[in-house]
PDB file of C-alpha atoms in Angstrom:
ATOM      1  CA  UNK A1349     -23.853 -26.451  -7.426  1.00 79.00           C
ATOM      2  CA  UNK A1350     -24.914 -28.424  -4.196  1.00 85.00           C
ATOM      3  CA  UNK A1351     -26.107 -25.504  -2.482  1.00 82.00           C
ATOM      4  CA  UNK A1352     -28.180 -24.267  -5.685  1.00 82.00           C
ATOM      5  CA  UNK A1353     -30.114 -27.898  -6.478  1.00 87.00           C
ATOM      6  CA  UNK A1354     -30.971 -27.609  -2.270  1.00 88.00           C
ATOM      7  CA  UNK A1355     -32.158 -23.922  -2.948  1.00 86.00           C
ATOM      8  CA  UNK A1356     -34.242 -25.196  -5.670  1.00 87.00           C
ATOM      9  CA  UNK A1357     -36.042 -27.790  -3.894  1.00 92.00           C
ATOM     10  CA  UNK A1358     -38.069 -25.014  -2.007  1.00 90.00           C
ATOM     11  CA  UNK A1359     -40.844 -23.668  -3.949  1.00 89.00           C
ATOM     12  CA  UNK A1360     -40.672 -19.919  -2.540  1.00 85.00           C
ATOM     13  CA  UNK A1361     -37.564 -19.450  -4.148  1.00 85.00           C
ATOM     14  CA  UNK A1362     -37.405 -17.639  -7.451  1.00 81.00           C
ATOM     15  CA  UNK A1363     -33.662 -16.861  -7.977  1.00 83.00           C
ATOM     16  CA  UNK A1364     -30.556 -17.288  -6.709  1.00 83.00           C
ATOM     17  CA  UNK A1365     -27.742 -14.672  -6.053  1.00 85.00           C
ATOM     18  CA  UNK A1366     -24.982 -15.781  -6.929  1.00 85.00           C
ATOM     19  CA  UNK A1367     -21.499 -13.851  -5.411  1.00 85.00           C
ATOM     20  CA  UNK A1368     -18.528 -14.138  -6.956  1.00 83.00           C
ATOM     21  CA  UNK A1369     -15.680 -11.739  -6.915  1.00 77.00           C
ATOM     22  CA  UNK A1370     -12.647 -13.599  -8.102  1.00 78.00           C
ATOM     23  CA  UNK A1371     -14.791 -14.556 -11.523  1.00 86.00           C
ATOM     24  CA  UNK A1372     -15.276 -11.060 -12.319  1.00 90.00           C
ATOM     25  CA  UNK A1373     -13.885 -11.662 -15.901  1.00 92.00           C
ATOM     26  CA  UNK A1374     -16.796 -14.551 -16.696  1.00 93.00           C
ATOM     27  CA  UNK A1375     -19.174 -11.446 -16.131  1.00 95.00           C
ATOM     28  CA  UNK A1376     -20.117 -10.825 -20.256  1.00 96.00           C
ATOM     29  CA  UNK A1377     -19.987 -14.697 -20.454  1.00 94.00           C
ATOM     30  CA  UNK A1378     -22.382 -15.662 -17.862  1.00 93.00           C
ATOM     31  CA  UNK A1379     -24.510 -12.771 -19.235  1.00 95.00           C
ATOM     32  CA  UNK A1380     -24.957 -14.115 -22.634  1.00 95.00           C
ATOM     33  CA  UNK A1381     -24.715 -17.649 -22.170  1.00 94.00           C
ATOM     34  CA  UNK A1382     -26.611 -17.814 -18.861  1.00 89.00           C
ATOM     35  CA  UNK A1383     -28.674 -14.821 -18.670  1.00 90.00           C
ATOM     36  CA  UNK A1384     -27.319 -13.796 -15.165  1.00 91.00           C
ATOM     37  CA  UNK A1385     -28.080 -10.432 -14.478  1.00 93.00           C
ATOM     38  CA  UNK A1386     -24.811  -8.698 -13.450  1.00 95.00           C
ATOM     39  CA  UNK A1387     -24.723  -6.339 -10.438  1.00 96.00           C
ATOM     40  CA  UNK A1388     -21.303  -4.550 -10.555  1.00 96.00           C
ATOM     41  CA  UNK A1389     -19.386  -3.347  -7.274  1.00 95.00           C
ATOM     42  CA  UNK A1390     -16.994  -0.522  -7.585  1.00 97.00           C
ATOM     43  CA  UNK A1391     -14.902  -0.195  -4.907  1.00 96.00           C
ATOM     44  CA  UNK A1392     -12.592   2.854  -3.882  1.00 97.00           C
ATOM     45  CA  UNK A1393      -8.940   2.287  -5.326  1.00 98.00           C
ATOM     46  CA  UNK A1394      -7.523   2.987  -2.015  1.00 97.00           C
ATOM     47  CA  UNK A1395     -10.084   1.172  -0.367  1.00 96.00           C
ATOM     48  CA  UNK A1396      -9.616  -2.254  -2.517  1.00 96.00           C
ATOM     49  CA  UNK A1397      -5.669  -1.822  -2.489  1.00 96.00           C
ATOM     50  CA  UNK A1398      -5.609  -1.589   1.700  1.00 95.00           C
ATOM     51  CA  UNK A1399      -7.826  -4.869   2.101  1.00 92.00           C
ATOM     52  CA  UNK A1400      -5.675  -6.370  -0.151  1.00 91.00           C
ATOM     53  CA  UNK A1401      -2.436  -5.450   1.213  1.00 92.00           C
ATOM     54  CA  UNK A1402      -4.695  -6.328   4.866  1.00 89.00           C
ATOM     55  CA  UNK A1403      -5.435  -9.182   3.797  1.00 85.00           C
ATOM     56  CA  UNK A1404      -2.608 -10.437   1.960  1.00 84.00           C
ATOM     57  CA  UNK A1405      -4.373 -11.754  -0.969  1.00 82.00           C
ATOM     58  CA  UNK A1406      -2.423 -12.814  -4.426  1.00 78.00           C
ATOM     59  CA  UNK A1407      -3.106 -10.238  -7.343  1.00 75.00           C
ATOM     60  CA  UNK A1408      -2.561 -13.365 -10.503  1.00 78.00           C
ATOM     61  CA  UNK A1409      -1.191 -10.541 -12.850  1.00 88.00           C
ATOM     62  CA  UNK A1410       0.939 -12.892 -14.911  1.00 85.00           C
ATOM     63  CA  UNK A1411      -2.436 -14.621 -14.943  1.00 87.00           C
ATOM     64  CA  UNK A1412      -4.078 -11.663 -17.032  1.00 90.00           C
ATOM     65  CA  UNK A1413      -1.277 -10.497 -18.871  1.00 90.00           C
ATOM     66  CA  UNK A1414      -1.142 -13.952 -20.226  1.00 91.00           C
ATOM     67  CA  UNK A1415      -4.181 -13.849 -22.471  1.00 92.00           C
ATOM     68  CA  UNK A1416      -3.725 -12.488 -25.469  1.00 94.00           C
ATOM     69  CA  UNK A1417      -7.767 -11.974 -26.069  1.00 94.00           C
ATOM     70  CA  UNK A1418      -7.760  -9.605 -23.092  1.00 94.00           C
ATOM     71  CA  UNK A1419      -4.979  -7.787 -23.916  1.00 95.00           C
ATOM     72  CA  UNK A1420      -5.994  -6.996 -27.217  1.00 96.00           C
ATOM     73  CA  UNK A1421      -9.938  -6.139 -26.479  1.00 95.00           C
ATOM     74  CA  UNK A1422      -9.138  -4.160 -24.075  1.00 95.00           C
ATOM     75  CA  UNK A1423      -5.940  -2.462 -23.597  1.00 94.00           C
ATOM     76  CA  UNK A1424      -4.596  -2.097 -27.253  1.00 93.00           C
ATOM     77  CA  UNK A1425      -2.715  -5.156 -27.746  1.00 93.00           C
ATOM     78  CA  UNK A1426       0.092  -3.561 -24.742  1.00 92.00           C
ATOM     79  CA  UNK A1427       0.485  -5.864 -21.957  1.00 91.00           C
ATOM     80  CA  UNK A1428       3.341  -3.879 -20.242  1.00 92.00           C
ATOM     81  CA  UNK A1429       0.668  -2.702 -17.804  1.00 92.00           C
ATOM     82  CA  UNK A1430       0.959  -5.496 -16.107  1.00 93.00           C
ATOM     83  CA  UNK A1431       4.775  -5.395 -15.960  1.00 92.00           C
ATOM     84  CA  UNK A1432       4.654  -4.473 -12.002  1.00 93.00           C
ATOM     85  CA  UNK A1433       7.299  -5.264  -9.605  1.00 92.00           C
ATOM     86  CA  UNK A1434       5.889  -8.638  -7.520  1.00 89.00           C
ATOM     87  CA  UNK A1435       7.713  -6.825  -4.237  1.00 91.00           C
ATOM     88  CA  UNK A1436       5.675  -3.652  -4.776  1.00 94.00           C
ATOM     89  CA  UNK A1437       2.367  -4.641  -3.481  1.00 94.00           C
ATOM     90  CA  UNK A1438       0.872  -1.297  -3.964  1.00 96.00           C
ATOM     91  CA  UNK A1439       1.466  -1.193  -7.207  1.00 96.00           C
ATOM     92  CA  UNK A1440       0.292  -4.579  -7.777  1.00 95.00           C
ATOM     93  CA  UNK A1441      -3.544  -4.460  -6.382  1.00 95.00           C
ATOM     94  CA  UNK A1442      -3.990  -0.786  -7.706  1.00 97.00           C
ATOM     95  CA  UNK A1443      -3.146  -2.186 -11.446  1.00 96.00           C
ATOM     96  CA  UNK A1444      -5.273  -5.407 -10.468  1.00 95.00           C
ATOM     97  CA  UNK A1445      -7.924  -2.361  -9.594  1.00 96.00           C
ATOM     98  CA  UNK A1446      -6.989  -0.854 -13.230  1.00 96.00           C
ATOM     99  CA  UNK A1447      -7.519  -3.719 -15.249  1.00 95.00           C
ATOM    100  CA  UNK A1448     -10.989  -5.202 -13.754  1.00 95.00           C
ATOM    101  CA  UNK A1449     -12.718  -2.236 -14.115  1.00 96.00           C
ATOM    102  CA  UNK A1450     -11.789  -1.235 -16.457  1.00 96.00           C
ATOM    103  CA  UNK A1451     -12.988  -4.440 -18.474  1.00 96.00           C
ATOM    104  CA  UNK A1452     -15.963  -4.077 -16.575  1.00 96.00           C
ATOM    105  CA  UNK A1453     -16.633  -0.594 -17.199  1.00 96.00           C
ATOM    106  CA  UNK A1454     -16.779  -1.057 -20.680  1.00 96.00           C
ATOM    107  CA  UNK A1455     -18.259  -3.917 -20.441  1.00 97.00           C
ATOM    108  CA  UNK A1456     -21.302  -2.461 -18.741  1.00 96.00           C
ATOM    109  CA  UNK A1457     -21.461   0.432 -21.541  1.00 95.00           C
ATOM    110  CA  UNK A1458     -22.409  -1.803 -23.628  1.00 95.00           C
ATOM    111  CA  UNK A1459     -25.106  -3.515 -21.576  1.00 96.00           C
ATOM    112  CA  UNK A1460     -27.229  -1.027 -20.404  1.00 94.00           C
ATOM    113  CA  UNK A1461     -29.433  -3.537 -17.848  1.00 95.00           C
ATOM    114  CA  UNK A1462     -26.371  -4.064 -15.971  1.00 97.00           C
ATOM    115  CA  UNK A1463     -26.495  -2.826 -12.301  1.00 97.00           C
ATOM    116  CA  UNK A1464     -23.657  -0.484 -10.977  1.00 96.00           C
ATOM    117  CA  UNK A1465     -23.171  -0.091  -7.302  1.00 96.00           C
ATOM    118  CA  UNK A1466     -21.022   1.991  -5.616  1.00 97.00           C
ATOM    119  CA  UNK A1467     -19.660   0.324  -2.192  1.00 96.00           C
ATOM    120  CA  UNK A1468     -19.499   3.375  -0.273  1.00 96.00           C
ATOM    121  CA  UNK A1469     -22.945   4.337  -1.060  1.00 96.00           C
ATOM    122  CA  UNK A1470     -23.568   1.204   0.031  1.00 95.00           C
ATOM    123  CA  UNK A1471     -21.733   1.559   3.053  1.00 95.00           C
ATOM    124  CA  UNK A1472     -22.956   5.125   3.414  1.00 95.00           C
ATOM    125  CA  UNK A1473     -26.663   4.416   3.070  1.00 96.00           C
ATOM    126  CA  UNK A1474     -27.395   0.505   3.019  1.00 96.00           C
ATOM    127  CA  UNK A1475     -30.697   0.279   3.684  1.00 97.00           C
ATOM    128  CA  UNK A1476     -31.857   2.800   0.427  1.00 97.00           C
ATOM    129  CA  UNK A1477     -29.664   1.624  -1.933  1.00 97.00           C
ATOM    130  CA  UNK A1478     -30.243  -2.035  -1.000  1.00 96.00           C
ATOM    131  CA  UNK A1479     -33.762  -1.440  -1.339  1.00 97.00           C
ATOM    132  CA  UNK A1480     -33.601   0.241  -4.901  1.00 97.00           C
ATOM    133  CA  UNK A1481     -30.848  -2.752  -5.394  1.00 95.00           C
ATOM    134  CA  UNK A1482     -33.953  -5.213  -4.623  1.00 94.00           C
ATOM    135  CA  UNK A1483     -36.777  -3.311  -7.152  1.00 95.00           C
ATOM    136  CA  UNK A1484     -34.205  -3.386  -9.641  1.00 94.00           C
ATOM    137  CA  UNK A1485     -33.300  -7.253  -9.185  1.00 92.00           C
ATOM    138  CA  UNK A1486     -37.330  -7.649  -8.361  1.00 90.00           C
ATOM    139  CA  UNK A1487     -36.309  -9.383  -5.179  1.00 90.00           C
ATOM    140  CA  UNK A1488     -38.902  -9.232  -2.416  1.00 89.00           C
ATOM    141  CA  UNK A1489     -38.194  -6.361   0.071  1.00 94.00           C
ATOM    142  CA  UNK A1490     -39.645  -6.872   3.856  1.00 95.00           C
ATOM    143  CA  UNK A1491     -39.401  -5.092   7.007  1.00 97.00           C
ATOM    144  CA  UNK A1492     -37.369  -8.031   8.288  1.00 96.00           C
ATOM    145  CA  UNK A1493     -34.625  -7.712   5.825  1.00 95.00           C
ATOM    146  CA  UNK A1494     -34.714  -3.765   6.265  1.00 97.00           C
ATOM    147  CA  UNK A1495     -33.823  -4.707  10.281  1.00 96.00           C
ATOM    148  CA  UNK A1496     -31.270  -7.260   9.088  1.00 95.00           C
ATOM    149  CA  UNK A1497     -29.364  -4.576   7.039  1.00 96.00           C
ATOM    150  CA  UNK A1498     -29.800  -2.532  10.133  1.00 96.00           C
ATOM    151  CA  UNK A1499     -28.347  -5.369  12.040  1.00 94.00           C
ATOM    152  CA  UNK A1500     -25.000  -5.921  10.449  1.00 93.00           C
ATOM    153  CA  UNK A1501     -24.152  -2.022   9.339  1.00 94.00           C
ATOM    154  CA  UNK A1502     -25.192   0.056  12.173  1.00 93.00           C
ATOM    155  CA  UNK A1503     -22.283   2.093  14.126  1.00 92.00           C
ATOM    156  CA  UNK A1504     -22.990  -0.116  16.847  1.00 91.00           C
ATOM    157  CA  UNK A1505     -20.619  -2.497  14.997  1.00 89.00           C
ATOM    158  CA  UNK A1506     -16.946  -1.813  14.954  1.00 87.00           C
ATOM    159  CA  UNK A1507     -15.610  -1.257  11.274  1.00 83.00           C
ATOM    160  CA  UNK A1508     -13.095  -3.933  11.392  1.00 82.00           C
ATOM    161  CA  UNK A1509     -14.225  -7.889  10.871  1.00 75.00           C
ATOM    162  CA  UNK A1510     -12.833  -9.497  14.330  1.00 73.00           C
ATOM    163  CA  UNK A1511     -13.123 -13.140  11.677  1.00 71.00           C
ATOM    164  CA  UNK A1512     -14.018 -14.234   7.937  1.00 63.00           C
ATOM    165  CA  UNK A1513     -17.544 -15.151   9.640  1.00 67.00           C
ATOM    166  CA  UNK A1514     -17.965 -11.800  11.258  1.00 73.00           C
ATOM    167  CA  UNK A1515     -20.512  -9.873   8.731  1.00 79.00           C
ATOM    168  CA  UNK A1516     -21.219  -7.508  10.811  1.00 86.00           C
ATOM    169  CA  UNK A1517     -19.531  -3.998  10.467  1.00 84.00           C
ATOM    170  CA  UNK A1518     -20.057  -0.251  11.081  1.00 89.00           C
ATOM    171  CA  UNK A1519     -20.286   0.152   7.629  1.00 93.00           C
ATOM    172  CA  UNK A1520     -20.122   3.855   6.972  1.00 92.00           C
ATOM    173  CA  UNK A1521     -16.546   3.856   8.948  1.00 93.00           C
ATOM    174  CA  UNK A1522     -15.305   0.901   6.335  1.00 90.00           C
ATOM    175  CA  UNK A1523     -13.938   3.543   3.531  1.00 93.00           C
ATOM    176  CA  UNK A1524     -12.309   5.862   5.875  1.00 93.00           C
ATOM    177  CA  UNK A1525     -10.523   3.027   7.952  1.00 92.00           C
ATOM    178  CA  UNK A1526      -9.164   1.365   4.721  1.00 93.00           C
ATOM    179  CA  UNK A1527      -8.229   4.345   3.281  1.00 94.00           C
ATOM    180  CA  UNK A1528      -6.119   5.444   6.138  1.00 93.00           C
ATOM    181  CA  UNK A1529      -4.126   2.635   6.241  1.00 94.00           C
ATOM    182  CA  UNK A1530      -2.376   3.846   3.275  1.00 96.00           C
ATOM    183  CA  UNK A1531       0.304   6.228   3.240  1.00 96.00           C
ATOM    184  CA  UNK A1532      -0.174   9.703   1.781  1.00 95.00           C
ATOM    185  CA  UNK A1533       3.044   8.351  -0.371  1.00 95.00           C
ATOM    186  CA  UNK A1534       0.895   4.795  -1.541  1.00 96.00           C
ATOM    187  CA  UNK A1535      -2.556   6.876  -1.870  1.00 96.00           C
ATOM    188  CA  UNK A1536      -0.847   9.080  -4.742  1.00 96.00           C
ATOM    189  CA  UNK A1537       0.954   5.928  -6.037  1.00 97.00           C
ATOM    190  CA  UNK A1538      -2.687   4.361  -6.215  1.00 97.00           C
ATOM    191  CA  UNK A1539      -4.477   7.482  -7.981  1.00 97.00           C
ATOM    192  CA  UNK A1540      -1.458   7.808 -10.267  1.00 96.00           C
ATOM    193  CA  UNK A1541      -2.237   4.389 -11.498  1.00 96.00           C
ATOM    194  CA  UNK A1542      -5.794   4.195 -10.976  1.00 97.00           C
ATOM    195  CA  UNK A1543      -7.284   7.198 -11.907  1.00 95.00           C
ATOM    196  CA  UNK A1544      -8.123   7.280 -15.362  1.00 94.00           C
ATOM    197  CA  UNK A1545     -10.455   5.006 -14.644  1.00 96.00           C
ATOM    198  CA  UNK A1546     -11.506   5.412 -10.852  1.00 97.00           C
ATOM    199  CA  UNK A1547     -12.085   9.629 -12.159  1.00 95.00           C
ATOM    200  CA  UNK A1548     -15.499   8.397 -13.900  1.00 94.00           C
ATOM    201  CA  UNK A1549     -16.821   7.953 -10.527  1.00 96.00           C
ATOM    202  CA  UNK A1550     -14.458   9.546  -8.060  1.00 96.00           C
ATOM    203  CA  UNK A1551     -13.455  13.089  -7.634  1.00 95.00           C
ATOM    204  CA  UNK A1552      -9.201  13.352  -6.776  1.00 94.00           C
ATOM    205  CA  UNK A1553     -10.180  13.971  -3.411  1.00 94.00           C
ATOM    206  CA  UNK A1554     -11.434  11.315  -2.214  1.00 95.00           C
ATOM    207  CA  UNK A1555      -7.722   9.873  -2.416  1.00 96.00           C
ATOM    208  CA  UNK A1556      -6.671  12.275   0.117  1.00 93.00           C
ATOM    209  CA  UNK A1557      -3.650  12.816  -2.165  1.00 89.00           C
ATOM    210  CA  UNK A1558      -1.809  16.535  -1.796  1.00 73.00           C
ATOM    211  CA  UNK A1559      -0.731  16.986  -5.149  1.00 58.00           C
ATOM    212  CA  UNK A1560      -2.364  17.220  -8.512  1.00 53.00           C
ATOM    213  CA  UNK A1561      -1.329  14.010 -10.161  1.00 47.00           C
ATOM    214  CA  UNK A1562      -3.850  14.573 -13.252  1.00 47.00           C
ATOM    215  CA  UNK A1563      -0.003  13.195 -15.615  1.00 42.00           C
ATOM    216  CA  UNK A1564       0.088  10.125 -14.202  1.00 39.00           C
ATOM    217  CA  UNK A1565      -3.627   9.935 -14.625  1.00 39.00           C
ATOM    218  CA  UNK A1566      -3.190  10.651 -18.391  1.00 37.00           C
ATOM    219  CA  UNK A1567      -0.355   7.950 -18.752  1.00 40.00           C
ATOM    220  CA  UNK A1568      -2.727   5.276 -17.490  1.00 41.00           C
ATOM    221  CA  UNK A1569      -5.339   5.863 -19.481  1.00 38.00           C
TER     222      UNK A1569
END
């Protein structure tokens, strides 16, 4: 709140971006109470399950499996899905994976003005998809932030953070560095889970899974 009354005191400013990816939920609320204009990230499923496992962040499962709303708007009224082992990890962020987007994605069905990114098109090509990103937000677009983009992406970066205050990155390498740090035996435990949903968007291969695991895929659903 601090930093958006100081943003407001300069008169060039004409929005603020607000980033926040552990209220992902408050999306549909902030939308209709607020008019904020959502701009949805997918992420990879093996990509989001690695930096969590990387990063050791908590998944809050019991969290979501204890409201009864969400359970019944959007998964039937069946909260076993959340019934996940706390020691298996894998398991754990890939269902976390599930469950958010697939609110999200259904959310954003019925809101057609909602933005969907897809991080590694981001990653892939930052500088064109930021600037139809910036059009579609009607944020001003500048040579300078085209160089700063340039800046903090470019392979002259490494792909991994060396801090928290490190932004800069070699972004195209991000998905394939994450990726790898799963096991062949964790990336088929992630589509199995994942990939009723994560299939709207990416193809089985992009797992780098060696079996068809299109069952499992079926069972999530």
């Amino acid at each position: 709140a601090f930093h958006l009354w100081l943003a407001k005191l300069n008169p060039f400013h004409s929005c603020a971006v607000i980033k926040d990816p552990d209220g992902c939920l408050l999306t549909e609320y902030l939308y209709d109470r607020h008019r904020v204009k959502p701009v949805i990230c997918v992420r990879h499923p093996t990509a989001f399950v690695a930096s969590y496992l990387h990063h050791g962040f908590p998944w809050d499962l019991p969290e979501l499996a204890g409201q009864p709303a969400l359970i019944d708007d959007y998964f039937g009224g069946d909260g076993s899905l959340f019934e996940v082992d706390p020691e298996d990890r894998v398991a754990g962020a890939a269902v976390l994976w599930l469950a958010l987007n697939r609110v999200l994605l259904e959310q954003c069905s019925r809101h057609p003005d909602w933005i969907v990114v897809v991080h590694e098109e981001l990653c892939k090509a930052p500088v064109p998809t930021f600037r139809r990103l910036f059009d579609q937000l009607g944020l001003p677009w500048s040579s300078r932030v085209a160089r700063a983009i340039c800046r903090q992406t470019g392979a002259h970066n490494k792909a991994e953070a060396r801090s928290w205050q490190d932004h800069h990155r070699d972004s195209a390498a991000l998905f394939a560095l994450r990726r790898e740090m799963l096991t062949t035996a964790e990336r088929e435990k992630v589509f199995a889970i994942t990939g009723a949903v994560a299939s709207r968007i990416y193809p089985q291969e992009s797992f780098g899974v060696t079996s068809d695991r299109r069952d499992y895929m079926t069972s999530a659903a």
